[in-house]
Coordinates of C-alpha atoms in Angstrom, one line a residue:
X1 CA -69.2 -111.4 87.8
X2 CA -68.1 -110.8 84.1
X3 CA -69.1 -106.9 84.8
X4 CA -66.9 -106.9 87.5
X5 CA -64.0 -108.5 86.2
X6 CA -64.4 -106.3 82.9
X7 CA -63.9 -103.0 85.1
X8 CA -60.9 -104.7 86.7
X9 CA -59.1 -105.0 83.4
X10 CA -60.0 -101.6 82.0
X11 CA -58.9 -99.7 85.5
X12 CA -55.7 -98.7 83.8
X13 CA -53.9 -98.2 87.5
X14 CA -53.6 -101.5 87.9
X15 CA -50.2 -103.0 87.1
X16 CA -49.9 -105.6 84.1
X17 CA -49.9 -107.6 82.4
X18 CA -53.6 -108.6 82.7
X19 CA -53.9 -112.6 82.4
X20 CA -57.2 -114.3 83.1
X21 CA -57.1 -117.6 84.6
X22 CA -59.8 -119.4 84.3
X23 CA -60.4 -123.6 85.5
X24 CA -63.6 -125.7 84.5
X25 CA -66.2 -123.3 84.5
X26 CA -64.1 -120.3 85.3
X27 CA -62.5 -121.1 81.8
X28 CA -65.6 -120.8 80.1
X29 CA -66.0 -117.0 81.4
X30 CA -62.7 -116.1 80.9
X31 CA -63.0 -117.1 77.1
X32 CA -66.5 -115.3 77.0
X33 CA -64.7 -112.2 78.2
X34 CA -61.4 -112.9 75.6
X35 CA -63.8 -113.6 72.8
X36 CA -65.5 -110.3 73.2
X37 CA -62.9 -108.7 72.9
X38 CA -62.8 -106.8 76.7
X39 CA -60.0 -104.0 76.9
X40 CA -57.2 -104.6 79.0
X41 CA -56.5 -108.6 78.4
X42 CA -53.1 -109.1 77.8
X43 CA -52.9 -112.8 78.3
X44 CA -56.2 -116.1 78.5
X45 CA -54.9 -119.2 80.9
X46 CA -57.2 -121.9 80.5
X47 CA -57.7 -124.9 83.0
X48 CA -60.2 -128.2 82.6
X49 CA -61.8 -126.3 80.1
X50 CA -65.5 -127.6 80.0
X51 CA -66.0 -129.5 76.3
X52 CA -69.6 -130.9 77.0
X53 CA -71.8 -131.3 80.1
X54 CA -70.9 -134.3 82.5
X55 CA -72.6 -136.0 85.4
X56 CA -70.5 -138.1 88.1
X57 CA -73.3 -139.8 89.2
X58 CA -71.6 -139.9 93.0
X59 CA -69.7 -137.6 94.8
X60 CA -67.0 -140.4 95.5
X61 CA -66.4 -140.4 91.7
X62 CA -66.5 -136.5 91.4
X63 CA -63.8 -136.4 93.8
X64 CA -62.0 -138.6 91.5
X65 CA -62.7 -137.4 88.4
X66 CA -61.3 -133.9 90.1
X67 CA -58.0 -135.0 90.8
X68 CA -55.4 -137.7 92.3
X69 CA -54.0 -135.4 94.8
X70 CA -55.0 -137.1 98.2
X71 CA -54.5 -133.5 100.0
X72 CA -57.1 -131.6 97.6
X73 CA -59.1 -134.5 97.7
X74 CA -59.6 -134.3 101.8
X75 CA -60.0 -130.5 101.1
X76 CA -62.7 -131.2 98.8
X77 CA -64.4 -133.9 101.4
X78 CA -63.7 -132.1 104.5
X79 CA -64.6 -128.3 103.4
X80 CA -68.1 -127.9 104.1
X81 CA -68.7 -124.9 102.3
X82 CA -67.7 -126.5 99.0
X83 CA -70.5 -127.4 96.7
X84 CA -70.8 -130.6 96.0
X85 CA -72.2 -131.7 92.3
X86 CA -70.9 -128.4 90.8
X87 CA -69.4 -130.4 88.2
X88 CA -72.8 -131.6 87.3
X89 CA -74.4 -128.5 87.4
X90 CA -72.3 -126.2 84.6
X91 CA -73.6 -123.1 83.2
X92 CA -75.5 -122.0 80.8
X93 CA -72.3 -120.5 79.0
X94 CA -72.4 -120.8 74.8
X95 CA -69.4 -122.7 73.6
X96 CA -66.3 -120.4 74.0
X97 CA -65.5 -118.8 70.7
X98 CA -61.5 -119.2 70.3
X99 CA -61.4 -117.9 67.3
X100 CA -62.2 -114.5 68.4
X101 CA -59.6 -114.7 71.3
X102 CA -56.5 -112.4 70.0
X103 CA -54.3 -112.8 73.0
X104 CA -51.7 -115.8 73.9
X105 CA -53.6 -118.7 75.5
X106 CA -51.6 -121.6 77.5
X107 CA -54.4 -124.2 77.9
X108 CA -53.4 -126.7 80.9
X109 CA -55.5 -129.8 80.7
X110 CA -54.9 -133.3 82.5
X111 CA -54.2 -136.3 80.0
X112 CA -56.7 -138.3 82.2
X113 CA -59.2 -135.8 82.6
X114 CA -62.7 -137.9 82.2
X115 CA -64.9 -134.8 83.1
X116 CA -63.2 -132.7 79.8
X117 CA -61.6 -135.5 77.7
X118 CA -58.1 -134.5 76.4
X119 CA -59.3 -135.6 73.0
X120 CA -62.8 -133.3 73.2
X121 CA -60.2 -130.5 74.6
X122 CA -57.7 -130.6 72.1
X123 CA -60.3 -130.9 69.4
X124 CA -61.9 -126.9 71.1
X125 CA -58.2 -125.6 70.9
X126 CA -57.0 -127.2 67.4
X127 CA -56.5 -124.4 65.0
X128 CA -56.3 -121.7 67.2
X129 CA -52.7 -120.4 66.8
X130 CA -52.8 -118.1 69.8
X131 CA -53.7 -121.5 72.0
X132 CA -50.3 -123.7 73.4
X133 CA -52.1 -127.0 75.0
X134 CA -49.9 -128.5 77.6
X135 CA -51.2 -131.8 78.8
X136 CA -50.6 -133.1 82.5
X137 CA -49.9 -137.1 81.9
X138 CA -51.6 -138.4 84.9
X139 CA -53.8 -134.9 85.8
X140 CA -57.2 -135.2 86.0
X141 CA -59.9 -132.4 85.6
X142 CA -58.3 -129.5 88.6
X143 CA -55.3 -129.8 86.8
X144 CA -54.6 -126.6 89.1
X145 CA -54.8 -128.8 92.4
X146 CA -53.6 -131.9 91.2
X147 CA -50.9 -134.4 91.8
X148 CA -48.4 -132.5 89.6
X149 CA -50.0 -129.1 90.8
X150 CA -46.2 -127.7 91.1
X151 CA -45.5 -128.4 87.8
X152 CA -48.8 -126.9 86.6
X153 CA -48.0 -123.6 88.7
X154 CA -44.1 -123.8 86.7
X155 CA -45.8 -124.2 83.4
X156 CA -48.0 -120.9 84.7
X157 CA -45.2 -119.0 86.0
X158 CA -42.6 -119.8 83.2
X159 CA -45.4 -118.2 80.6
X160 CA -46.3 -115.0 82.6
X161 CA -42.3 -114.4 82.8
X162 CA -42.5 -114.5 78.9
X163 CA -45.5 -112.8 79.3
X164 CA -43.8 -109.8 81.1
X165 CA -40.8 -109.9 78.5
X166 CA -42.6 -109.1 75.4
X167 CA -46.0 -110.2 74.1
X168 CA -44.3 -111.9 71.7
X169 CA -43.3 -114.4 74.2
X170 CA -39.5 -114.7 73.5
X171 CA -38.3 -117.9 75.0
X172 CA -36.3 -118.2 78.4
X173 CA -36.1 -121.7 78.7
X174 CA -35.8 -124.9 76.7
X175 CA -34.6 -128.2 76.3
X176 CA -37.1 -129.3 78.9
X177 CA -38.6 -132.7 79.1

């Protein structure tokens, strides 16, 4: 998978820029990828990034643990090619190494996310100065497919608009709160 993502970014007839977006697991091989410095990354969005393994211990809690959004939570239940315990079950990934990541990094992550803990998450991301943290008050761990998953997708679309600007991310909006 990381192969074939790799190839993607370097195929230089592909419009940009080039963002990863990576949730839970997904986030820990888009770092990999960033950290190793791969050609063609222009931009690292980070989701739920995984801070230490975590076990629901029921499926009725990792439902919950996923998100308060009763629609993705009937996806979840009802889709029955969704694998169930994949929270559980992360991979064997080392830690990602921000420090190596050279690229801008918005890292979305739910306030009440118990399978990540904003504290654990915010603790990864502190003195990286590529790395903005916005926090979800009320999101949970698929901060993606939440309850505020429109303002999650703003927050996304807002920074690749920047993004598309300048690297240097001028600012288009503020005053926001």
């Amino acid at each position: 998978m990381l192969d074939e993502a790799a190839k993607l970014l370097a195929d230089e007839s592909l419009p940009g820029p080039k963002v990863l977006v990576g949730s839970d697991t997904g986030a820990l091989y888009a770092a990999r990828l960033a950290a190793e410095q791969t050609p063609g990354i222009d931009a690292l969005i980070l989701a739920g990034l995984p801070t230490a393994p975590w076990a629901s211990g029921s499926w009725e809690a990792e439902v919950e643990a996923r998100t308060a959004c009763p629609t993705h939570q009937a996806r979840l239940t009802n889709d029955p090619g969704f694998r169930r315990g994949a929270l559980d079950t992360a991979p064997d990934l080392p830690e990602p190494s921000l420090d190596l990541v050279r690229v801008p990094v918005p890292a979305l992550h739910g306030a009440e996310d118990e399978v990540s803990p904003l504290a654990d998450a915010l603790g990864t991301y502190e003195g990286h100065p590529d790395v903005r943290t916005v926090t979800f008050n009320g999101g949970r761990h698929d901060v993606l497919n939440d309850a505020l998953h429109r303002t999650a997708a703003a927050t996304v679309v807002l920074f690749l608009e920047r993004l598309r600007l300048s690297p240097e991310l001028p600012a288009i909006a503020e005053g926001i709160a």
